[in-house]
Every structure is written in C-alpha cells, then in structure tokens.
XYZ file of N, CA and C in Angstrom:
339
model
N 6.456 -60.394 -13.133
C 7.767 -60.548 -13.473
C 7.913 -60.018 -14.869
N 8.331 -58.810 -14.915
C 8.600 -58.285 -16.032
C 9.676 -58.731 -16.982
N 9.651 -58.906 -18.140
C 10.889 -59.314 -19.014
C 12.041 -58.152 -18.570
N 13.231 -58.898 -18.482
C 14.442 -58.016 -18.633
C 14.910 -58.074 -19.845
N 16.394 -57.557 -19.978
C 17.092 -57.851 -21.203
C 17.102 -59.039 -21.768
N 17.671 -60.091 -21.066
C 18.001 -61.289 -21.501
C 17.016 -62.433 -20.928
N 16.198 -62.164 -20.034
C 15.383 -63.070 -19.225
C 14.070 -62.661 -19.084
N 13.275 -63.575 -19.010
C 11.581 -63.349 -18.613
C 11.307 -64.097 -17.559
N 10.306 -63.692 -16.893
C 9.754 -64.479 -15.927
C 8.970 -65.576 -16.309
N 8.683 -66.377 -15.202
C 7.888 -67.614 -15.713
C 6.675 -67.477 -16.553
N 6.214 -68.166 -17.270
C 4.720 -68.102 -17.888
C 3.705 -68.175 -16.677
N 2.607 -67.238 -17.178
C 1.516 -67.302 -16.329
C 1.164 -68.564 -15.865
N 1.013 -68.631 -14.308
C 0.492 -70.050 -13.843
C 1.547 -71.208 -13.444
N 2.713 -70.686 -13.930
C 3.775 -71.781 -13.446
C 4.528 -71.335 -12.217
N 4.495 -70.115 -11.842
C 5.415 -69.777 -10.789
C 5.274 -70.640 -9.450
N 4.008 -70.763 -9.028
C 3.636 -71.846 -7.950
C 4.242 -73.109 -8.224
N 4.174 -73.639 -9.326
C 4.810 -75.126 -9.708
C 6.304 -75.039 -9.599
N 7.026 -73.980 -10.129
C 8.427 -73.826 -10.124
C 8.892 -73.736 -8.573
N 8.121 -73.101 -7.694
C 8.511 -72.841 -6.324
C 8.356 -73.897 -5.588
N 7.277 -74.685 -5.798
C 7.113 -76.062 -4.965
C 7.855 -76.955 -5.466
N 8.423 -77.041 -6.786
C 9.294 -78.196 -7.243
C 10.755 -77.673 -6.653
N 10.948 -76.453 -6.650
C 12.135 -75.867 -6.133
C 12.421 -76.542 -4.409
N 11.275 -76.510 -3.840
C 11.332 -76.926 -2.322
C 11.355 -78.345 -2.073
N 11.237 -79.085 -3.207
C 11.457 -80.727 -2.991
C 12.971 -80.787 -2.612
N 13.751 -79.782 -2.856
C 15.190 -80.132 -2.496
C 15.372 -79.982 -1.098
N 14.443 -79.100 -0.361
C 14.500 -79.046 0.980
C 14.242 -77.594 1.405
N 14.312 -77.101 2.707
C 13.826 -75.719 2.916
C 14.766 -74.789 2.221
N 14.378 -73.656 1.872
C 15.065 -72.495 1.191
C 14.448 -71.262 1.776
N 15.285 -70.073 1.730
C 14.802 -68.948 1.820
C 14.337 -68.328 0.459
N 13.711 -66.994 0.323
C 13.214 -66.847 -0.916
C 14.341 -66.293 -1.819
N 15.391 -65.727 -1.537
C 16.484 -65.440 -2.385
C 16.837 -66.705 -2.920
N 17.102 -67.836 -2.320
C 17.894 -69.040 -2.828
C 16.907 -69.721 -3.829
N 15.592 -69.541 -3.663
C 14.525 -70.116 -4.551
C 14.771 -69.371 -5.858
N 14.710 -68.151 -5.771
C 14.930 -67.345 -6.889
C 16.040 -67.551 -7.730
N 17.240 -67.703 -6.883
C 18.570 -67.996 -7.594
C 18.503 -69.532 -8.096
N 17.936 -70.193 -7.678
C 17.781 -71.754 -7.881
C 17.236 -71.787 -9.303
N 16.074 -71.345 -9.360
C 15.211 -71.162 -10.773
C 15.803 -70.599 -11.762
N 16.626 -69.492 -11.560
C 17.474 -68.833 -12.617
C 18.553 -69.712 -13.003
N 19.200 -70.118 -11.988
C 20.501 -70.875 -12.445
C 19.912 -72.325 -13.211
N 18.895 -73.190 -12.609
C 18.463 -74.171 -13.281
C 17.882 -73.878 -14.928
N 17.318 -72.820 -15.102
C 16.947 -72.414 -16.378
C 17.783 -71.714 -17.205
N 19.123 -71.633 -16.840
C 20.342 -71.032 -17.333
C 19.743 -69.463 -17.696
N 19.255 -68.738 -16.643
C 18.871 -67.647 -16.626
C 17.999 -67.061 -17.628
N 17.216 -68.149 -18.115
C 15.920 -67.679 -18.955
C 14.781 -67.121 -18.319
N 14.810 -67.916 -17.129
C 13.459 -67.246 -16.166
C 14.192 -66.498 -14.995
N 13.583 -65.457 -14.733
C 14.113 -64.617 -13.539
C 12.901 -64.302 -12.737
N 13.001 -64.744 -11.631
C 11.831 -64.397 -10.556
C 12.231 -63.418 -9.589
N 11.361 -62.286 -9.987
C 11.619 -60.929 -9.140
C 10.756 -60.869 -7.907
N 11.293 -60.217 -6.965
C 10.744 -60.135 -5.578
C 9.431 -59.882 -5.646
N 8.941 -59.001 -6.428
C 7.419 -58.589 -6.486
C 6.577 -59.798 -6.833
N 7.098 -60.634 -7.374
C 6.262 -61.804 -7.899
C 6.529 -63.038 -6.836
N 7.764 -63.321 -6.300
C 8.116 -64.387 -5.458
C 7.554 -64.358 -4.153
N 7.573 -63.180 -3.499
C 6.997 -63.234 -2.010
C 5.461 -63.209 -1.940
N 4.619 -62.448 -3.031
C 3.484 -62.900 -2.851
C 2.738 -64.124 -3.194
N 3.769 -64.826 -4.026
C 3.542 -66.176 -4.465
C 3.741 -66.857 -3.123
N 4.780 -66.784 -2.448
C 4.990 -67.459 -1.355
C 4.020 -67.407 -0.247
N 3.521 -65.992 0.015
C 2.454 -66.005 0.932
C 0.980 -66.655 0.531
N 0.883 -66.752 -0.852
C -0.163 -67.313 -1.326
C -0.328 -68.837 -1.022
N 0.994 -69.496 -1.125
C 1.203 -70.879 -1.158
C 1.227 -71.185 0.291
N 1.508 -70.279 1.408
C 1.417 -70.411 2.735
C 0.110 -70.627 3.221
N -0.841 -69.588 2.624
C -2.190 -69.436 2.879
C -2.964 -70.584 2.456
N -2.489 -71.303 1.481
C -3.150 -72.644 0.938
C -2.658 -73.847 1.632
N -1.519 -73.716 2.455
C -1.183 -74.889 3.208
C -0.056 -75.508 2.461
N 0.351 -75.030 1.410
C 1.304 -75.959 0.520
C 2.577 -75.730 0.912
N 3.083 -74.653 1.722
C 4.250 -74.576 2.351
C 4.155 -73.820 3.668
N 5.166 -74.054 4.497
C 5.448 -73.324 5.868
C 6.675 -72.798 5.813
N 6.627 -71.751 6.777
C 7.882 -71.065 7.031
C 8.367 -70.886 8.351
N 9.729 -70.702 8.633
C 10.076 -70.230 9.993
C 11.359 -69.418 9.676
N 11.693 -68.622 10.606
C 12.885 -67.680 10.711
C 14.125 -68.606 10.961
N 15.306 -68.446 10.195
C 16.385 -69.153 10.817
C 17.437 -68.523 10.155
N 18.569 -68.608 10.716
C 19.907 -68.190 10.327
C 20.494 -68.771 8.909
N 20.827 -67.787 8.114
C 21.527 -68.345 6.914
C 22.928 -68.781 7.140
N 23.660 -69.402 6.252
C 24.972 -69.741 6.433
C 26.025 -68.376 6.621
N 25.444 -67.341 6.352
C 26.380 -66.134 6.482
C 25.928 -65.310 7.675
N 24.930 -66.086 8.479
C 24.570 -65.337 9.742
C 23.395 -64.413 9.904
N 22.845 -64.294 8.781
C 21.741 -63.468 8.738
C 20.412 -64.118 8.896
N 19.361 -63.586 9.456
C 17.838 -64.053 9.618
C 17.290 -64.121 8.283
N 16.773 -65.237 7.970
C 15.824 -65.252 6.548
C 14.652 -66.109 6.953
N 13.490 -65.944 6.316
C 12.538 -66.872 6.408
C 12.678 -68.016 5.523
N 12.719 -69.305 5.972
C 13.139 -70.448 5.175
C 11.515 -70.958 4.992
N 11.168 -71.412 3.715
C 10.128 -71.979 3.383
C 10.298 -73.521 3.162
N 9.231 -74.227 3.423
C 9.433 -75.740 3.502
C 7.951 -76.454 2.924
N 8.150 -77.306 2.004
C 7.137 -78.032 1.376
C 6.297 -78.862 2.111
N 5.097 -78.754 2.350
C 4.323 -79.529 2.974
C 3.624 -80.916 2.352
N 3.355 -81.871 2.976
C 2.891 -82.966 2.136
C 1.597 -82.576 1.380
N 0.819 -81.733 1.683
C -0.329 -81.330 0.740
C 0.275 -80.459 -0.356
N 1.504 -79.747 -0.220
C 2.101 -78.925 -1.417
C 2.570 -79.922 -2.230
N 2.997 -81.013 -1.765
C 3.779 -82.213 -2.759
C 2.582 -82.638 -3.489
N 1.490 -83.190 -3.076
C 0.569 -83.386 -3.657
C -0.046 -82.469 -4.861
N -0.025 -81.156 -4.328
C -0.428 -80.025 -5.170
C 0.536 -79.983 -6.421
N 1.790 -80.021 -6.180
C 2.814 -80.134 -7.204
C 2.586 -81.256 -8.149
N 2.285 -82.335 -7.779
C 1.869 -83.451 -8.747
C 0.761 -82.995 -9.681
N -0.225 -82.776 -9.038
C -1.186 -82.101 -9.935
C -0.889 -80.980 -10.813
N -0.276 -80.018 -10.330
C 0.260 -78.939 -11.218
C 1.138 -79.267 -12.377
N 1.950 -80.278 -12.012
C 2.760 -80.674 -13.169
C 2.200 -81.550 -14.229
N 1.005 -82.144 -13.775
C 0.142 -83.173 -14.738
C -0.562 -81.929 -15.633
N -1.036 -80.926 -15.049
C -1.773 -79.925 -15.685
C -0.909 -79.268 -16.632
N 0.376 -78.856 -16.258
C 1.346 -78.038 -17.080
C 1.423 -79.135 -18.235
N 1.959 -80.534 -18.162
C 2.154 -81.417 -19.197
C 1.001 -81.767 -20.399
N -0.081 -81.422 -19.879
C -1.242 -81.619 -20.468
C -1.346 -80.257 -21.706
N -1.156 -78.948 -20.788
C -1.170 -77.659 -21.583
C 0.023 -77.801 -22.650
N 1.349 -78.171 -22.189
C 2.409 -78.139 -23.063
C 1.946 -79.098 -24.197
N 1.561 -80.145 -24.053
C 1.271 -81.207 -25.222
C 0.112 -80.442 -26.202
N -0.861 -79.761 -25.699
C -1.781 -79.192 -26.457
C -1.187 -78.151 -27.322
N -0.309 -77.313 -26.713
C 0.208 -76.333 -27.474
C 1.132 -76.664 -28.517
N 1.744 -77.735 -28.198
C 2.552 -78.482 -29.312
C 1.894 -79.044 -30.294
N 0.582 -79.599 -30.089
C -0.151 -80.091 -31.066
C -0.667 -78.851 -32.018
N -0.924 -77.875 -31.556
C -1.473 -76.480 -32.289
C -0.296 -76.064 -33.134
N 0.757 -75.938 -32.376
C 2.129 -75.489 -33.385
C 2.491 -76.376 -34.623
N 2.241 -77.670 -34.223
C 2.509 -78.656 -35.209
C 1.446 -78.548 -36.341
N 0.210 -78.363 -36.210
C -1.049 -78.042 -37.168
C -0.781 -76.922 -37.782
N -0.113 -75.654 -37.178
C 0.093 -74.482 -37.883
C 0.797 -74.452 -39.314
N 1.764 -75.468 -39.273
C 2.719 -75.488 -40.454
C 2.281 -76.121 -41.646
C-alpha cells in the first residue's frame, strides 16, 4: 500500500486486523471492504488492490475467512468474504496485540519530550 497524495496504507501488520474487523459487519466483497476502511478512516487509510487481495487470500488459507461468489446489488458477480469463528477469535488476539503496541509507542513518545 504505497502512500498516495493525501492517504496512506495501514501500518505494517494492521491490514489483517482491519479486514477481519470490517467483516464483523457481515459478508462483503473486496471493493466494499476497501471502501469501508477508507470511509471509516476518513480517507486516511487507503487499501490498494495489490495489498487487499493477497491479504484476503492469506486470511482464507489460515481459515479466518471464507468466500463464495454471489451477485452484487448491481447484478455483477463478486467474491464475498465472510468472517469465520476462528477469524473472530484471531481478531480479538490481534486487537489485544495492537492495543499493547499502541500503548508502548505512546509511552516512548511521552518519554521523548
């Protein structure tokens, strides 16, 4: 996810967590996942296809998401991704790890001043 003019990709290691969290809302196709992350982050985070689809494939191989082809509301065929029970558990672990890391970074930044 290379930086764009006004937006950047998620920090290293957070893309899986963002995808898993987005799928807690229900099954979505890849474009909808990327749009949701961009919209919720107020376009600070932009998930490019070159990062999104390999991540979705990786999450499927781990058993954290499943996928099936379905028609979109506009009548096109798209692969819809669904969070599995294992993926939901993994999301909890990833959020905990992220919270610990963010807190540690905040402590370092406070000490630097």
